[in-house]
Short mmCIF file of C-alpha atoms and ligand atoms in Angstrom, two decimals:
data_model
loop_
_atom_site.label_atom_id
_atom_site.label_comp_id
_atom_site.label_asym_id
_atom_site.label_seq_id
_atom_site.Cartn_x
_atom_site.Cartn_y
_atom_site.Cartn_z
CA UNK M 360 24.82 -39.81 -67.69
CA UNK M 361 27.65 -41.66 -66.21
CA UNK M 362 31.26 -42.41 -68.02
CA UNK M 363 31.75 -45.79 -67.40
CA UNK M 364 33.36 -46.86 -70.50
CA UNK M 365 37.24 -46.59 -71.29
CA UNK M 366 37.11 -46.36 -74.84
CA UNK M 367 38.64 -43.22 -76.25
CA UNK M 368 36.08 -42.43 -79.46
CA UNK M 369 38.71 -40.00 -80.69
CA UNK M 370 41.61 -41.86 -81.03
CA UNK M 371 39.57 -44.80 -82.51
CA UNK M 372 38.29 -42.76 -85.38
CA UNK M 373 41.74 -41.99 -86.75
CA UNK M 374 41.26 -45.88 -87.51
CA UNK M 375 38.14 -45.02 -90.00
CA UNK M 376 40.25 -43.03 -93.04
CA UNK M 377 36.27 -43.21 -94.32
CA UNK M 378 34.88 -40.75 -91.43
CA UNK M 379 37.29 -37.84 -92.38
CA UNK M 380 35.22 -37.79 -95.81
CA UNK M 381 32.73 -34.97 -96.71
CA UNK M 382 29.28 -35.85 -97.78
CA UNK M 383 27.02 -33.39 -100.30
CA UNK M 384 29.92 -30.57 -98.90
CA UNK M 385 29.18 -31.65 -94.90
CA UNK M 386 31.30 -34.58 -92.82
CA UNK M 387 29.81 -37.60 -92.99
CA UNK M 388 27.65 -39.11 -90.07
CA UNK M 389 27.70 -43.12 -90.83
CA UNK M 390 24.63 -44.25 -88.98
CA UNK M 391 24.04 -47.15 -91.20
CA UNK M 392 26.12 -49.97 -89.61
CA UNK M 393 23.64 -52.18 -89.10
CA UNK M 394 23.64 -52.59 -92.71
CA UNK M 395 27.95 -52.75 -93.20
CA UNK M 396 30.49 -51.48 -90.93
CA UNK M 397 33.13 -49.30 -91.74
CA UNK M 398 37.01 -50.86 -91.94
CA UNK M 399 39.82 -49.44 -89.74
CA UNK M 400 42.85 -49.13 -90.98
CA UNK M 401 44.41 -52.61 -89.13
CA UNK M 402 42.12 -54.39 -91.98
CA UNK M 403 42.94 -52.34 -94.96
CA UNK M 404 46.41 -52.85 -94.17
CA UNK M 405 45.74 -57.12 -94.07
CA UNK M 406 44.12 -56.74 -97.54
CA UNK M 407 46.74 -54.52 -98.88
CA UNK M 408 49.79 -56.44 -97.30
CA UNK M 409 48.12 -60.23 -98.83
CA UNK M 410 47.93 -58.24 -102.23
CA UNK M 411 50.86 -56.95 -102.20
CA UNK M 412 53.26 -59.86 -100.58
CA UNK M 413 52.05 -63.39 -100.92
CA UNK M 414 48.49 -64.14 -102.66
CA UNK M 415 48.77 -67.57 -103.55
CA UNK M 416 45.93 -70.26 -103.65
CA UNK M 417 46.02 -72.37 -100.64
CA UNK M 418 45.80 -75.44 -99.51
CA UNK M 419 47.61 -77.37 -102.46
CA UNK M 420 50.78 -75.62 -103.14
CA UNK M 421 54.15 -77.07 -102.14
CA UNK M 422 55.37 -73.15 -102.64
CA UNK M 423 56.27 -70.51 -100.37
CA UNK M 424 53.99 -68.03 -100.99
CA UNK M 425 51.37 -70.75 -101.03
CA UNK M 426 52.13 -72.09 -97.75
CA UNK M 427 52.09 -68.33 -96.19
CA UNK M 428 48.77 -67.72 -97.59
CA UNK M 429 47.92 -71.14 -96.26
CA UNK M 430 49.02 -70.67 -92.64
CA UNK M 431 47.29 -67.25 -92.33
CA UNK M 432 44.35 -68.51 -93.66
CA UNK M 433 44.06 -70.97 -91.21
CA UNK M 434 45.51 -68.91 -88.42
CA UNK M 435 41.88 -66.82 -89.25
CA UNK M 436 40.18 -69.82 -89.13
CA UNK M 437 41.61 -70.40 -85.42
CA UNK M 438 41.26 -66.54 -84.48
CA UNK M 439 37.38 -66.87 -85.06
CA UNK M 440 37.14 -70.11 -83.80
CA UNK M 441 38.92 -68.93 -80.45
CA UNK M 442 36.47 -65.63 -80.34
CA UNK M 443 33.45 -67.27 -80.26
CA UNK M 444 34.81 -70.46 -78.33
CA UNK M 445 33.94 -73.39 -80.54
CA UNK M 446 35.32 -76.21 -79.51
CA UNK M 447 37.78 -77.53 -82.79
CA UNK M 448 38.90 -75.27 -85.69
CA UNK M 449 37.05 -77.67 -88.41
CA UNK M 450 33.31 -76.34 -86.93
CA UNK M 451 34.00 -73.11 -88.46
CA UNK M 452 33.32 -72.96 -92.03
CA UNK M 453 33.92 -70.08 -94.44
CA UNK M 454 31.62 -69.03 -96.13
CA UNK M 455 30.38 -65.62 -98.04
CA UNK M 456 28.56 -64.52 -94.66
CA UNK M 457 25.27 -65.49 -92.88
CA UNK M 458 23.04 -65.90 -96.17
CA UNK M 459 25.21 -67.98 -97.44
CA UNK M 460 25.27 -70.05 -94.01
CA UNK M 461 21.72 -70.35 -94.02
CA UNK M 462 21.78 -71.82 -97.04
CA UNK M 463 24.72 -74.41 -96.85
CA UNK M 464 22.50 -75.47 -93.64
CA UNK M 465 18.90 -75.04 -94.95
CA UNK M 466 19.88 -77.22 -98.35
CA UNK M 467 21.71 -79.74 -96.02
CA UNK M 468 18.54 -80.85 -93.87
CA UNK M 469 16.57 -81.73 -97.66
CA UNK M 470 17.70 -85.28 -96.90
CA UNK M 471 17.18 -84.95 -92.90
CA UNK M 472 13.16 -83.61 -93.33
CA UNK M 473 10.33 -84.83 -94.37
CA UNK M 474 6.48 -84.16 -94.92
CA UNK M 475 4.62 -83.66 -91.72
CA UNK M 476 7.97 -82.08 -89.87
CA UNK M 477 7.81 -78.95 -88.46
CA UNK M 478 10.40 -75.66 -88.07
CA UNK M 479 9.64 -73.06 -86.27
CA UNK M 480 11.08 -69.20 -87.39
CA UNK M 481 10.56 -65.87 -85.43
CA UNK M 482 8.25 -63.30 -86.53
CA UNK M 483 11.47 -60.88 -86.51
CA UNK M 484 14.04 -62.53 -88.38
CA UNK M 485 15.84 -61.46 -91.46
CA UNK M 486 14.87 -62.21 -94.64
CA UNK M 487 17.84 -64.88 -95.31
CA UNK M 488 16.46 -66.46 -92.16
CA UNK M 489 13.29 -66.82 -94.09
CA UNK M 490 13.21 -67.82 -97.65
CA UNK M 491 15.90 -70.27 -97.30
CA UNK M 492 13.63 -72.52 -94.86
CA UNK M 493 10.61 -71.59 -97.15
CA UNK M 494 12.25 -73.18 -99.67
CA UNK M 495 13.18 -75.91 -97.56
CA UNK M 496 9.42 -76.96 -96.95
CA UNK M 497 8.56 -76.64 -100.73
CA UNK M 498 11.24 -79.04 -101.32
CA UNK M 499 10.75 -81.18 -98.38
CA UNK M 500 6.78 -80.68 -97.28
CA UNK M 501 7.82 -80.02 -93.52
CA UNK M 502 5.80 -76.80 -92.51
CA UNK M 503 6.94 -73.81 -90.97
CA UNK M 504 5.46 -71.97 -87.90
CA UNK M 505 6.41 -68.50 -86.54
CA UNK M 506 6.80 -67.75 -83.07
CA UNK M 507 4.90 -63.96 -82.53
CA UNK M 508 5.96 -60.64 -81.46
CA UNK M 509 4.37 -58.48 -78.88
CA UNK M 510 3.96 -54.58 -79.43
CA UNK M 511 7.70 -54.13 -77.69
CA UNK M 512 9.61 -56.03 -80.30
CA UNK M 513 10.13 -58.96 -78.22
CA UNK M 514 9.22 -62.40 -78.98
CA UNK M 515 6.78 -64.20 -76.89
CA UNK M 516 8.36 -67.34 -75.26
CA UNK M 517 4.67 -68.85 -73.74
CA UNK M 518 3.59 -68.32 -77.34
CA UNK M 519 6.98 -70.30 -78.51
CA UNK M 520 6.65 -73.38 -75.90
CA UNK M 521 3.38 -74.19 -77.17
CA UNK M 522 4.54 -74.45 -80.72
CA UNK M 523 7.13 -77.23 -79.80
CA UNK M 524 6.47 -80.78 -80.01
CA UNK M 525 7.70 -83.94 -81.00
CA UNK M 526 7.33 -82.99 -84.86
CA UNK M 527 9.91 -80.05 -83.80
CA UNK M 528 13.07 -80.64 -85.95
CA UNK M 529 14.63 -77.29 -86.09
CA UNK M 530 14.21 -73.42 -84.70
CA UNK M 531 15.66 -70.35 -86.54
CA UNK M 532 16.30 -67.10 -84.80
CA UNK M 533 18.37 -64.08 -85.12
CA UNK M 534 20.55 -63.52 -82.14
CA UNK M 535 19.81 -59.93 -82.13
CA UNK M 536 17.41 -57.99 -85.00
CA UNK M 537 18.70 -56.05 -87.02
CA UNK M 538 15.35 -53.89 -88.20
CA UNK M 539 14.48 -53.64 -83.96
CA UNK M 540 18.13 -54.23 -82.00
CA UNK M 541 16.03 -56.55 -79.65
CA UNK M 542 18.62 -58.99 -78.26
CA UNK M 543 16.53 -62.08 -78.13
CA UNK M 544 16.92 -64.70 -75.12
CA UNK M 545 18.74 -67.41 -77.29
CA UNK M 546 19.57 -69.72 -73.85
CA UNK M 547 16.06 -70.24 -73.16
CA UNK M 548 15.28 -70.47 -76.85
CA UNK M 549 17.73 -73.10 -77.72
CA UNK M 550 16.90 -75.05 -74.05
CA UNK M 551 13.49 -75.60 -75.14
CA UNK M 552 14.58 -77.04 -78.32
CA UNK M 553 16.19 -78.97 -77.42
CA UNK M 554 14.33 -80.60 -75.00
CA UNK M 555 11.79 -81.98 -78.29
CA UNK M 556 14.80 -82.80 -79.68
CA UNK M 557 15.25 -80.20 -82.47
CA UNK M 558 18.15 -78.67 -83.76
CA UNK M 559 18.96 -74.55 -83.58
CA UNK M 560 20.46 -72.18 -86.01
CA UNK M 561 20.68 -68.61 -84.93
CA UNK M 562 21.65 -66.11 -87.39
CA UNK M 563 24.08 -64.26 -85.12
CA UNK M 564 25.11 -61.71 -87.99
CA UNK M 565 23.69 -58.51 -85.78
CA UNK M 566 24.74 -59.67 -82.92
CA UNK M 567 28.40 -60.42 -83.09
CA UNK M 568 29.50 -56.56 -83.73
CA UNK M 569 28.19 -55.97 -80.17
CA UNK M 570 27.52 -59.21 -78.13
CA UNK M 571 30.20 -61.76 -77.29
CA UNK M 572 29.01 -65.33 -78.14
CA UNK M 573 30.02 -68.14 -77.15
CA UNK M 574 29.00 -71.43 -78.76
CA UNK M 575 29.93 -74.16 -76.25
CA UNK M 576 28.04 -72.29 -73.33
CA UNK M 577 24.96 -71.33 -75.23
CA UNK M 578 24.79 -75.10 -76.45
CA UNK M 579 23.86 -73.82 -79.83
CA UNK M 580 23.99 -76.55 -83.01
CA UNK M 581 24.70 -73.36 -85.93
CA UNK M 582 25.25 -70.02 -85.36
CA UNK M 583 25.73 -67.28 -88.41
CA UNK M 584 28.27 -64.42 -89.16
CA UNK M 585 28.96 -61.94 -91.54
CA UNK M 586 32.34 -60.70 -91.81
CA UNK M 587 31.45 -56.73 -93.01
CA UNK M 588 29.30 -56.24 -90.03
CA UNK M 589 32.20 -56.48 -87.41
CA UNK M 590 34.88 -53.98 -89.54
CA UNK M 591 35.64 -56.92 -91.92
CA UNK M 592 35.47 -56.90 -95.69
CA UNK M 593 32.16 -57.62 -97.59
CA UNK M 594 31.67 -61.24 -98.97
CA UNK M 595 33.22 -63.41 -96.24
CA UNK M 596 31.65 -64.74 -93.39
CA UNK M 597 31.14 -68.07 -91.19
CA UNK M 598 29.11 -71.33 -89.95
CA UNK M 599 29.66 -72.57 -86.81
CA UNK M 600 28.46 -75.69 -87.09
CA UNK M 601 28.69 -78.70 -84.52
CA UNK M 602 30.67 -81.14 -85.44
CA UNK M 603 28.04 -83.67 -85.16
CA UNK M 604 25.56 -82.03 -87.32
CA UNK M 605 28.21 -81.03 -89.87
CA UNK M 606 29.28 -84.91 -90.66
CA UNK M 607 25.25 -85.32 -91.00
CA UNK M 608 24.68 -82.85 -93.44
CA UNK M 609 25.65 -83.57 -96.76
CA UNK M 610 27.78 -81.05 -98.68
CA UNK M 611 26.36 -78.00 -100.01
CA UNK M 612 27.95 -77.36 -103.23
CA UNK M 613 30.79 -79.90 -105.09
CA UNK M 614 33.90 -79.31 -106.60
CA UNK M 615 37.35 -78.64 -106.15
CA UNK M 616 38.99 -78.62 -101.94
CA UNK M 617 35.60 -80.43 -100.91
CA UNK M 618 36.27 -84.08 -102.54
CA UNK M 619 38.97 -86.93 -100.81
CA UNK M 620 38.95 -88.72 -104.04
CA UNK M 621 37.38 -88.13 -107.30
CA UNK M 622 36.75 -91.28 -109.76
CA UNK M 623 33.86 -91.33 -112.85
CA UNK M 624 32.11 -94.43 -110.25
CA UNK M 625 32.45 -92.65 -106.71
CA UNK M 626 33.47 -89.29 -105.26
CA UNK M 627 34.23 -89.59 -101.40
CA UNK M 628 34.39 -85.88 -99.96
CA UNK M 629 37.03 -84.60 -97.47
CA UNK M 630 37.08 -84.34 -94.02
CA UNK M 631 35.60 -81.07 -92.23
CA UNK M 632 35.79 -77.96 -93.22
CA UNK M 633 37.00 -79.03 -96.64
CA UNK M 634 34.01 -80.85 -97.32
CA UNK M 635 31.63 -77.23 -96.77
CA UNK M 636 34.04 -75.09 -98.76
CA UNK M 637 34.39 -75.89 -102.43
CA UNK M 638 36.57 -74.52 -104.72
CA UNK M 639 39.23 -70.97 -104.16
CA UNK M 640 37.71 -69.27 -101.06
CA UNK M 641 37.64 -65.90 -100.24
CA UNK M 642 41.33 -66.41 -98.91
CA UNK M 643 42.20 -62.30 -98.62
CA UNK M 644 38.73 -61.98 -96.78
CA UNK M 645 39.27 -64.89 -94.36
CA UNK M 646 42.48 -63.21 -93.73
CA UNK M 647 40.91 -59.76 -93.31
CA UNK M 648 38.31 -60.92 -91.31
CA UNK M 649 40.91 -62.10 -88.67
CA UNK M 650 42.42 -58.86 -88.39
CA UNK M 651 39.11 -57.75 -88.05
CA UNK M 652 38.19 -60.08 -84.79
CA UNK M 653 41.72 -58.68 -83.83
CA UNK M 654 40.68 -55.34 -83.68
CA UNK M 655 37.75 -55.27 -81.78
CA UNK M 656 38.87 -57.64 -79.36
CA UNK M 657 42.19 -55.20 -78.66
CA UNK M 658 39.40 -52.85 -78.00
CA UNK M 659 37.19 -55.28 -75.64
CA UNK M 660 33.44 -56.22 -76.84
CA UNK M 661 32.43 -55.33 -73.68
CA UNK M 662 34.00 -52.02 -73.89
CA UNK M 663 32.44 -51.46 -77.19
CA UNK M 664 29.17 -52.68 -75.49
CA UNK M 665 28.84 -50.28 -73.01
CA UNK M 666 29.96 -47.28 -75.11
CA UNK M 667 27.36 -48.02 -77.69
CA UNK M 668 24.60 -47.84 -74.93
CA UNK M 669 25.28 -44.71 -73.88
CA UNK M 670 25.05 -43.82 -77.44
CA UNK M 671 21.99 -45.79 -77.56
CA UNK M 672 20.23 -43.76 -74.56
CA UNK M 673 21.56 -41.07 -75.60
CA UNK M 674 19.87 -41.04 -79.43
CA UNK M 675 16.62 -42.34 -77.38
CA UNK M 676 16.16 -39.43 -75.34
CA UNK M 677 16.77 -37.04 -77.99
CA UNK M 678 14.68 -38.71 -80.70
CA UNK M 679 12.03 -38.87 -78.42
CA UNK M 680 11.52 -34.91 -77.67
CA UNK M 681 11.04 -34.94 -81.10
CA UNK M 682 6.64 -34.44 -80.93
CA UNK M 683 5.08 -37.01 -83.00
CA UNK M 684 8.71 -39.58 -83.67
CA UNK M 685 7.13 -43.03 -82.40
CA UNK M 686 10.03 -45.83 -81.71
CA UNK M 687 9.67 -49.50 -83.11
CA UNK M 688 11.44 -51.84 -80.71
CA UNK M 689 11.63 -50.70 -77.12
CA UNK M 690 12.55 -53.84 -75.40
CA UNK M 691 14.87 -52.83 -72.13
CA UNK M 692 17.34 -55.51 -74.23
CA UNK M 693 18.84 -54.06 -77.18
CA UNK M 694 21.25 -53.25 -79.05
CA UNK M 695 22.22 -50.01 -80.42
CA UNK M 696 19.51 -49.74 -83.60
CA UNK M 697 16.55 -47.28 -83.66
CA UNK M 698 13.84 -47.63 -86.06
CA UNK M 699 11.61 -44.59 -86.30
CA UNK M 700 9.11 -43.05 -88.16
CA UNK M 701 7.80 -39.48 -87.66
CA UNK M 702 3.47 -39.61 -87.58
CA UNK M 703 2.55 -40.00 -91.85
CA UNK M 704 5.64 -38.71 -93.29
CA UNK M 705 7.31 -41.28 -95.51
CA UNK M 706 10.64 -42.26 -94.35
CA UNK M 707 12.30 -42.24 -97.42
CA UNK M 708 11.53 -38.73 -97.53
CA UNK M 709 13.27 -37.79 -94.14
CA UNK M 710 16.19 -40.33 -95.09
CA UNK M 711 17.12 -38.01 -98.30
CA UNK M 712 16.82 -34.75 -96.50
CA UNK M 713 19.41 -36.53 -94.17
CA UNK M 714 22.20 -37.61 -96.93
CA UNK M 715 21.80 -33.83 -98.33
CA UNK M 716 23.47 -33.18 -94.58
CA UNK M 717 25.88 -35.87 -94.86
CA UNK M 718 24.20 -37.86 -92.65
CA UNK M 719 23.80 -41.97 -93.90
CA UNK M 720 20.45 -43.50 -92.26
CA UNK M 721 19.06 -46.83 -93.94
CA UNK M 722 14.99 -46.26 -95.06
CA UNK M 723 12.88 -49.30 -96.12
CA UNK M 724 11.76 -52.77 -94.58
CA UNK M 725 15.49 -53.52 -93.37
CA UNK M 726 15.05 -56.74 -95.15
CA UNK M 727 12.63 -57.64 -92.40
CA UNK M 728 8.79 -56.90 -94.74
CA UNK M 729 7.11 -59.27 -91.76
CA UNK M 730 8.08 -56.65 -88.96
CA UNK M 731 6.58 -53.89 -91.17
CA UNK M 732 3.82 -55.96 -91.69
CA UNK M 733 3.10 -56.79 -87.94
CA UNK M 734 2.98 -52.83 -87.47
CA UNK M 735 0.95 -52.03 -90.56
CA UNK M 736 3.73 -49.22 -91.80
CA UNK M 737 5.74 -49.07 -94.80
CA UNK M 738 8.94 -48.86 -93.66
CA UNK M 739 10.91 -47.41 -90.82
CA UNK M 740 14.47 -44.72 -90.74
CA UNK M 741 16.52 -46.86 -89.05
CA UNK M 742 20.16 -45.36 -87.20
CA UNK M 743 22.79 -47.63 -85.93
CA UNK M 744 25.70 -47.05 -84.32
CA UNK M 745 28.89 -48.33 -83.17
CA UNK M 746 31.69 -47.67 -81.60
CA UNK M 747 33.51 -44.85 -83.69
CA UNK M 748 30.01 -42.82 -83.49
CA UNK M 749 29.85 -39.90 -81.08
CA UNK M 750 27.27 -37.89 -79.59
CA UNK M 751 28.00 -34.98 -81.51
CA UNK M 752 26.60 -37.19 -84.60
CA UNK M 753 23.81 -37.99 -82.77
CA UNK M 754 23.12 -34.37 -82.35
CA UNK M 755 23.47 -33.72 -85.71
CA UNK M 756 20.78 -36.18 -86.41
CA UNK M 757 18.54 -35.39 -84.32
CA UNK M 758 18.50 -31.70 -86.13
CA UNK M 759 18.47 -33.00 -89.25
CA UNK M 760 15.43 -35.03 -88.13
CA UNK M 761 13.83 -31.44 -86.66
CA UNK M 762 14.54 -30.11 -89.99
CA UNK M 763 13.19 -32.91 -92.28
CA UNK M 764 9.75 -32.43 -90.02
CA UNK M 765 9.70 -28.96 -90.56
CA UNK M 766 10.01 -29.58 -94.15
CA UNK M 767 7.71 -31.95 -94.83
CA UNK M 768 4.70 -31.20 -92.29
C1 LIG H 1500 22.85 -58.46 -92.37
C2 LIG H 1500 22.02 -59.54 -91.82
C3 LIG H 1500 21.83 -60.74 -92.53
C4 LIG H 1500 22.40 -60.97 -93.91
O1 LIG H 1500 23.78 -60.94 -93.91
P1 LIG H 1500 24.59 -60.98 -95.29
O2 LIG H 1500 25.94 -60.53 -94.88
O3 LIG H 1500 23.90 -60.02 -96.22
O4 LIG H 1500 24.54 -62.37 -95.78
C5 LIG H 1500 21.07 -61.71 -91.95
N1 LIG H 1500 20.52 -61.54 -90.73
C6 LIG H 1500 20.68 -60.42 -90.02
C7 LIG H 1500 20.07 -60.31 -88.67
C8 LIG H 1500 21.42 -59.38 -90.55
O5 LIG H 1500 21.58 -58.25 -89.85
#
């Protein structure tokens, strides 16, 4: 296997104080990112340092330590907005992460929909790419069709064009899955939207820990993010919205920071992104999540994307001289996820004979029941890497996973 990649996995795990921990008396193996990352040091320190030197609510103090927590908070704000290249700072929105995206947008187009419209969802998104539209057409009586999946784990774009028409008003999609690490082909996806004249969210909260996205050149209208997926902190996240669509949707929730002027007749709400984010925010994790998008770009995306093939083709080949361990999601585009199951053995039963060696695998649907479904199994053991994950790991896995079959055969 060649050594393209320049990133030193070494020296980036003193980064992770979390990896030097033991698990059931054996070093832990954290294969579950595709769940939550783990947080380097650079963002521990941004939590501990807004703790510990100027938390202050923002936005309407005339104080220092108010104004401090202010500017950084809004440096964030300009830090994400410059990462995935939206074009103003006010189409980013914090929020608590991509369900709570979904949502802001999902309750927005209540007043934009009604009966007889049509959205169209993929058969492999997400459950928070899901529900919230579900509810959408209870509340609205628009209807919602699913574009299908073929055998690989890739959606199937003649299928897709034939379910667009002029009743089209919006198309959902994860960016990249995060129960198959297919990396679908959002361009074409969003193109053909467009062209019936619907709108496109895609829930890009698997996709932004290894893809670089940029807004403005994939013409997307929303696009998701989830701060704790890309070595942020848990409960912060974003919508990038266009500004367009954001001054047509109405506001999601009311209160204080969202409102120009408040009288007992009329309430007129403030400009963007005040008008999406009432009441305190999540100021330390906005802040955190900066130092986050810091991090990984001092690193390089790319960089990280080409290390966590290897480790991708890597895990493949091994896994797969395992007799019987079938794959789910073999598209040639993916990201570095594998869901597997081992002929009948359940996978929760392999995943705990895999924490007993320290080693963290997720086990389940993956929030994702209508994959499952489409492959008539329960559940899958799903690994994920990234970039502080080594091949030694892998190994370890892959033994465990010899082991566990040996056990329960
Ligand atoms: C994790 C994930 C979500 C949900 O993100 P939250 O941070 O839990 O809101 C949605 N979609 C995909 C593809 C995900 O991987």
């Amino acid at each position: 296997m060649s050594n393209t990649s320049s990133l030193d996995v070494a020296v980036i795990r003193k980064d992770f104080p979390i990896l030097d921990r033991m698990v059931n008396g054996k070093p832990l193996v954290y294969f579950d990112n595709a769940a939550t990352s783990q947080t380097p040091k650079q963002v521990i320190d941004a939590i501990v340092d807004y703790y510990s030197s100027y938390n202050a609510n923002i936005h309407r103090g005339v104080h220092t330590l108010s104004q401090e927590a202010t500017d950084k908070y809004e440096q964030a704000r300009l830090k994400i907005q410059r990462h995935f290249n939206a074009a103003k700072p006010h189409e980013i929105i914090f929020t608590s992460g991509t369900t709570h995206s979904i949502n802001l947008v999902a309750n927005g187009f209540s007043s934009l929909l009604q009966k007889g419209d049509e959205l169209i969802v993929s058969a492999m998104e997400h459950h928070s790419n899901i529900v919230p539209w579900q509810m959408l057409c209870e509340r609205t009586g628009a209807m919602l069709k699913v574009i299908p999946m073929s055998e690989k784990g890739e959606l199937i774009m003649d299928e897709y064009r034939k379910l667009l028409s002029d009743k089209t008003k919006m198309v959902f999609c994860n960016h990249v899955s995060n129960a198959l690490g297919t990396v679908n082909p959002i361009k074409e996806i969003i193109e053909a939207a467009h062209n019936v004249g619907a709108a496109v969210l895609i829930d890009g909260a698997q996709a932004a820990p290894h893809i670089q996205a940029d807004v403005q050149e994939l013409d997307v209208d929303f696009y998701t993010v989830s701060a704790h997926k890309m070595c942020g902190p848990t409960g912060v996240g974003i919508l990038y919205g266009k500004e367009e669509w954001l001054h047509k949707l109405p506001p999601y929730q009311g209160g204080g920071e969202m409102i120009a002027e408040v009288t007992f007749e009329k309430t007129t709400y403030a400009d963007l992104p005040h008008k999406f984010e009432a009441g305190t925010p999540n100021i330390c994790g906005g802040i955190a999540f900066g130092a986050a998008i810091d991090y990984m770009n001092a690193i390089g995306i790319d960089v990280i994307a080409a290390y966590e093939n290897e480790l991708l083709v890597y895990a493949t080949e091994q896994l797969l001289s395992i007799e019987g361990l079938r794959i789910y999601g073999t598209s040639e585009n993916k990201t570095s996820v594998i869901s597997f199951n081992i002929e009948s053995i359940h996978p929760y039963d392999i995943g705990s004979i895999l924490d007993k060696l320290g080693i963290a695998v997720r086990t389940g649907h993956h929030c994702a029941q209508p994959i499952m479904d489409f492959y008539k199994i329960p559940g899958t053991v799903r690994a994920s890497f990234n970039f502080y994950n080594t091949k030694e790991e892998i190994d370890a896995m892959v033994e465990g996973v010899k082991r566990a079959k040996a056990m329960l055969q």
